[in-house]
PDB file of C-alpha atoms in Angstrom:
ATOM      1  CA  MET D   1      82.167  96.993  89.949  1.00 58.00           C
ATOM      2  CA  GLY D   2      83.487  94.223  93.255  1.00 66.00           C
ATOM      3  CA  MET D   3      83.423  95.522  96.461  1.00 70.00           C
ATOM      4  CA  LYS D   4      86.645  96.972  98.084  1.00 67.00           C
ATOM      5  CA  PRO D   5      88.623  94.367  99.973  1.00 77.00           C
ATOM      6  CA  PRO D   6      88.382  95.382 103.952  1.00 88.00           C
ATOM      7  CA  ILE D   7      91.458  97.827 105.331  1.00 91.00           C
ATOM      8  CA  PHE D   8      92.042  98.115 108.586  1.00 94.00           C
ATOM      9  CA  VAL D   9      95.060 100.721 109.841  1.00 95.00           C
ATOM     10  CA  ARG D  10      98.223  99.055 110.887  1.00 94.00           C
ATOM     11  CA  LYS D  11      99.180  97.841 114.248  1.00 95.00           C
ATOM     12  CA  LEU D  12      99.373 100.553 116.523  1.00 95.00           C
ATOM     13  CA  SER D  13     102.506 101.678 118.981  1.00 96.00           C
ATOM     14  CA  THR D  14     101.749 102.512 122.217  1.00 96.00           C
ATOM     15  CA  GLN D  15     102.399 106.170 121.722  1.00 96.00           C
ATOM     16  CA  GLU D  16     101.081 106.344 118.681  1.00 96.00           C
ATOM     17  CA  ARG D  17      97.649 105.037 120.648  1.00 97.00           C
ATOM     18  CA  LYS D  18      98.382 107.478 123.259  1.00 97.00           C
ATOM     19  CA  ALA D  19      98.474 110.408 121.051  1.00 96.00           C
ATOM     20  CA  LEU D  20      95.276 109.300 119.086  1.00 97.00           C
ATOM     21  CA  GLU D  21      93.320 108.742 122.087  1.00 97.00           C
ATOM     22  CA  ASP D  22      94.698 112.092 123.320  1.00 96.00           C
ATOM     23  CA  GLY D  23      93.463 113.631 119.597  1.00 95.00           C
ATOM     24  CA  LEU D  24      90.091 112.801 120.929  1.00 96.00           C
ATOM     25  CA  ARG D  25      89.738 115.724 123.331  1.00 96.00           C
ATOM     26  CA  SER D  26      91.117 118.415 120.282  1.00 94.00           C
ATOM     27  CA  SER D  27      89.242 121.178 118.915  1.00 93.00           C
ATOM     28  CA  ASP D  28      90.103 120.550 115.364  1.00 93.00           C
ATOM     29  CA  ALA D  29      87.260 118.793 114.110  1.00 93.00           C
ATOM     30  CA  PHE D  30      90.064 117.080 111.481  1.00 94.00           C
ATOM     31  CA  VAL D  31      91.928 116.138 114.132  1.00 95.00           C
ATOM     32  CA  LEU D  32      88.976 114.598 116.132  1.00 96.00           C
ATOM     33  CA  ARG D  33      87.679 112.625 112.663  1.00 96.00           C
ATOM     34  CA  ARG D  34      91.118 111.715 112.123  1.00 96.00           C
ATOM     35  CA  CYS D  35      91.331 109.708 115.436  1.00 97.00           C
ATOM     36  CA  GLN D  36      87.643 108.164 115.544  1.00 97.00           C
ATOM     37  CA  ILE D  37      88.156 106.538 112.046  1.00 97.00           C
ATOM     38  CA  LEU D  38      92.388 105.440 112.874  1.00 97.00           C
ATOM     39  CA  LEU D  39      90.843 103.948 116.937  1.00 97.00           C
ATOM     40  CA  ALA D  40      87.809 102.665 115.182  1.00 97.00           C
ATOM     41  CA  SER D  41      89.906 100.749 112.691  1.00 97.00           C
ATOM     42  CA  ALA D  42      92.747  99.549 115.152  1.00 97.00           C
ATOM     43  CA  ARG D  43      89.612  97.924 117.028  1.00 96.00           C
ATOM     44  CA  GLY D  44      89.080  96.693 113.983  1.00 96.00           C
ATOM     45  CA  GLU D  45      85.686  97.989 112.937  1.00 96.00           C
ATOM     46  CA  ILE D  46      85.499  97.929 109.012  1.00 95.00           C
ATOM     47  CA  ALA D  47      85.475 100.976 106.918  1.00 94.00           C
ATOM     48  CA  PRO D  48      81.745 100.693 105.844  1.00 94.00           C
ATOM     49  CA  ARG D  49      81.180 100.918 110.243  1.00 96.00           C
ATOM     50  CA  ILE D  50      83.551 103.269 111.124  1.00 97.00           C
ATOM     51  CA  ALA D  51      82.054 105.606 107.819  1.00 96.00           C
ATOM     52  CA  GLU D  52      78.120 104.973 109.124  1.00 96.00           C
ATOM     53  CA  ASN D  53      78.951 105.611 112.589  1.00 95.00           C
ATOM     54  CA  LEU D  54      80.587 108.813 111.811  1.00 95.00           C
ATOM     55  CA  GLY D  55      79.034 109.983 109.520  1.00 94.00           C
ATOM     56  CA  CYS D  56      81.100 110.500 106.790  1.00 94.00           C
ATOM     57  CA  GLY D  57      82.204 108.506 103.168  1.00 93.00           C
ATOM     58  CA  GLN D  58      83.901 104.847 102.804  1.00 93.00           C
ATOM     59  CA  GLN D  59      86.825 106.617 101.185  1.00 93.00           C
ATOM     60  CA  THR D  60      87.232 109.571 103.543  1.00 94.00           C
ATOM     61  CA  VAL D  61      88.011 106.322 105.524  1.00 96.00           C
ATOM     62  CA  ARG D  62      90.357 104.467 103.826  1.00 95.00           C
ATOM     63  CA  ASN D  63      91.723 107.470 102.728  1.00 94.00           C
ATOM     64  CA  ALA D  64      93.040 108.400 106.895  1.00 96.00           C
ATOM     65  CA  ILE D  65      93.674 104.791 106.996  1.00 96.00           C
ATOM     66  CA  HIS D  66      95.950 104.811 104.048  1.00 95.00           C
ATOM     67  CA  GLU D  67      97.611 108.703 104.992  1.00 95.00           C
ATOM     68  CA  PHE D  68      98.712 106.870 108.429  1.00 96.00           C
ATOM     69  CA  ASP D  69     100.292 103.987 107.959  1.00 95.00           C
ATOM     70  CA  GLU D  70     102.099 106.123 105.481  1.00 94.00           C
ATOM     71  CA  LYS D  71     102.683 108.941 107.419  1.00 94.00           C
ATOM     72  CA  GLY D  72     101.921 108.427 111.016  1.00 95.00           C
ATOM     73  CA  LEU D  73     100.888 111.446 113.368  1.00 95.00           C
ATOM     74  CA  LYS D  74     101.784 113.489 110.647  1.00 94.00           C
ATOM     75  CA  SER D  75      98.235 112.258 108.442  1.00 94.00           C
ATOM     76  CA  LEU D  76      96.972 114.437 112.099  1.00 93.00           C
ATOM     77  CA  THR D  77      97.757 117.538 110.297  1.00 89.00           C
ATOM     78  CA  PRO D  78      95.597 118.684 107.243  1.00 84.00           C
ATOM     79  CA  GLY D  79      96.896 119.220 103.827  1.00 77.00           C
ATOM     80  CA  SER D  80      96.370 121.921 101.800  1.00 72.00           C
ATOM     81  CA  SER D  81      93.191 122.044  99.860  1.00 70.00           C
ATOM     82  CA  ARG D  82      94.656 124.533  97.306  1.00 73.00           C
ATOM     83  CA  PRO D  83      94.341 122.681  93.833  1.00 74.00           C
ATOM     84  CA  LYS D  84      97.660 121.116  92.514  1.00 73.00           C
ATOM     85  CA  GLU D  85      97.241 122.985  89.479  1.00 77.00           C
ATOM     86  CA  ILE D  86      95.915 126.195  88.407  1.00 74.00           C
ATOM     87  CA  HIS D  87      93.988 126.442  85.050  1.00 75.00           C
ATOM     88  CA  ALA D  88      93.597 129.609  83.730  1.00 75.00           C
ATOM     89  CA  ALA D  89      90.103 130.799  82.212  1.00 72.00           C
ATOM     90  CA  PHE D  90      91.267 132.726  79.810  1.00 73.00           C
ATOM     91  CA  ASP D  91      94.441 133.173  76.815  1.00 80.00           C
ATOM     92  CA  GLU D  92      96.182 136.400  76.317  1.00 85.00           C
ATOM     93  CA  GLU D  93      93.276 136.834  73.527  1.00 85.00           C
ATOM     94  CA  GLY D  94      90.718 136.479  76.073  1.00 83.00           C
ATOM     95  CA  THR D  95      92.086 138.845  79.313  1.00 86.00           C
ATOM     96  CA  GLU D  96      92.696 141.390  76.755  1.00 88.00           C
ATOM     97  CA  VAL D  97      88.457 141.166  75.148  1.00 88.00           C
ATOM     98  CA  LEU D  98      87.318 140.756  78.645  1.00 88.00           C
ATOM     99  CA  ARG D  99      89.016 143.983  79.444  1.00 90.00           C
ATOM    100  CA  GLU D 100      88.145 145.553  76.896  1.00 91.00           C
ATOM    101  CA  LEU D 101      84.174 145.091  78.171  1.00 90.00           C
ATOM    102  CA  LEU D 102      84.431 145.554  81.329  1.00 92.00           C
ATOM    103  CA  HIS D 103      86.670 148.877  79.983  1.00 94.00           C
ATOM    104  CA  ARG D 104      82.780 149.794  78.500  1.00 93.00           C
ATOM    105  CA  SER D 105      79.608 150.942  81.089  1.00 94.00           C
ATOM    106  CA  PRO D 106      77.350 148.150  81.863  1.00 93.00           C
ATOM    107  CA  ARG D 107      74.535 150.328  81.191  1.00 94.00           C
ATOM    108  CA  GLU D 108      75.990 149.705  77.408  1.00 93.00           C
ATOM    109  CA  PHE D 109      74.298 145.910  77.744  1.00 92.00           C
ATOM    110  CA  GLY D 110      71.437 147.027  79.446  1.00 93.00           C
ATOM    111  CA  LYS D 111      72.227 147.355  82.998  1.00 92.00           C
ATOM    112  CA  ALA D 112      71.027 150.036  85.231  1.00 91.00           C
ATOM    113  CA  SER D 113      73.611 150.652  87.308  1.00 91.00           C
ATOM    114  CA  SER D 114      77.303 152.033  85.526  1.00 92.00           C
ATOM    115  CA  LEU D 115      78.901 150.018  87.861  1.00 93.00           C
ATOM    116  CA  TRP D 116      80.329 146.620  87.129  1.00 94.00           C
ATOM    117  CA  THR D 117      79.145 143.730  89.698  1.00 93.00           C
ATOM    118  CA  LEU D 118      80.936 140.527  89.703  1.00 91.00           C
ATOM    119  CA  GLU D 119      77.686 138.878  88.782  1.00 91.00           C
ATOM    120  CA  ASP D 120      76.606 141.420  86.107  1.00 92.00           C
ATOM    121  CA  ALA D 121      80.193 141.122  84.831  1.00 91.00           C
ATOM    122  CA  ALA D 122      80.145 136.835  84.531  1.00 89.00           C
ATOM    123  CA  GLN D 123      76.589 137.550  82.491  1.00 90.00           C
ATOM    124  CA  ILE D 124      77.864 139.640  79.983  1.00 91.00           C
ATOM    125  CA  SER D 125      81.119 137.352  79.341  1.00 88.00           C
ATOM    126  CA  PHE D 126      78.970 134.269  79.070  1.00 87.00           C
ATOM    127  CA  GLU D 127      75.971 136.321  77.240  1.00 89.00           C
ATOM    128  CA  GLN D 128      79.091 137.439  74.435  1.00 87.00           C
ATOM    129  CA  GLY D 129      80.676 134.189  74.571  1.00 85.00           C
ATOM    130  CA  LEU D 130      83.822 135.044  76.882  1.00 83.00           C
ATOM    131  CA  THR D 131      82.831 131.799  78.962  1.00 79.00           C
ATOM    132  CA  ARG D 132      80.553 129.357  79.636  1.00 71.00           C
ATOM    133  CA  LYS D 133      78.012 128.653  82.715  1.00 65.00           C
ATOM    134  CA  GLY D 134      79.216 126.189  85.081  1.00 59.00           C
ATOM    135  CA  SER D 135      82.756 126.389  83.404  1.00 48.00           C
ATOM    136  CA  ARG D 136      86.033 128.030  83.843  1.00 47.00           C
ATOM    137  CA  ALA D 137      87.040 126.237  80.633  1.00 45.00           C
ATOM    138  CA  ARG D 138      86.763 129.148  77.204  1.00 46.00           C
ATOM    139  CA  PRO D 139      83.736 128.359  74.818  1.00 47.00           C
ATOM    140  CA  SER D 140      85.765 126.807  72.348  1.00 47.00           C
ATOM    141  CA  GLU D 141      87.026 124.331  74.411  1.00 46.00           C
ATOM    142  CA  PRO D 142      85.641 120.710  74.689  1.00 46.00           C
ATOM    143  CA  PRO D 143      83.939 119.775  77.468  1.00 44.00           C
TER     144      PRO D 143
END
């Protein structure tokens, strides 16, 4: 795999440079880091050096530069960390099987308590073949 070509932030306007310099005093870690990245890039530092100096990933630096080039100062506002797609862990049949399981006593499955804990429910649903460890997919789905 070849090396990525160096990228640099576009030329900053006076207003943008001032806003980025002001951002260096921000109490918001996201804003502070973005400003550090963008100002370093504007000084001509390459992404790997910026990443090394700031203790972050090179792709983080590249993402910040690309986003600033597209959105300007709006890139200093973090986006949502919510997933863009949500996948159901169970279909209707799986949901009904889980509901029936949870209406039974955990003691029927060798547990000491008659109350379900999340950990016990996860373990028993795995043992019953409803789920796979480390996966939200149903067992019948390919990994």
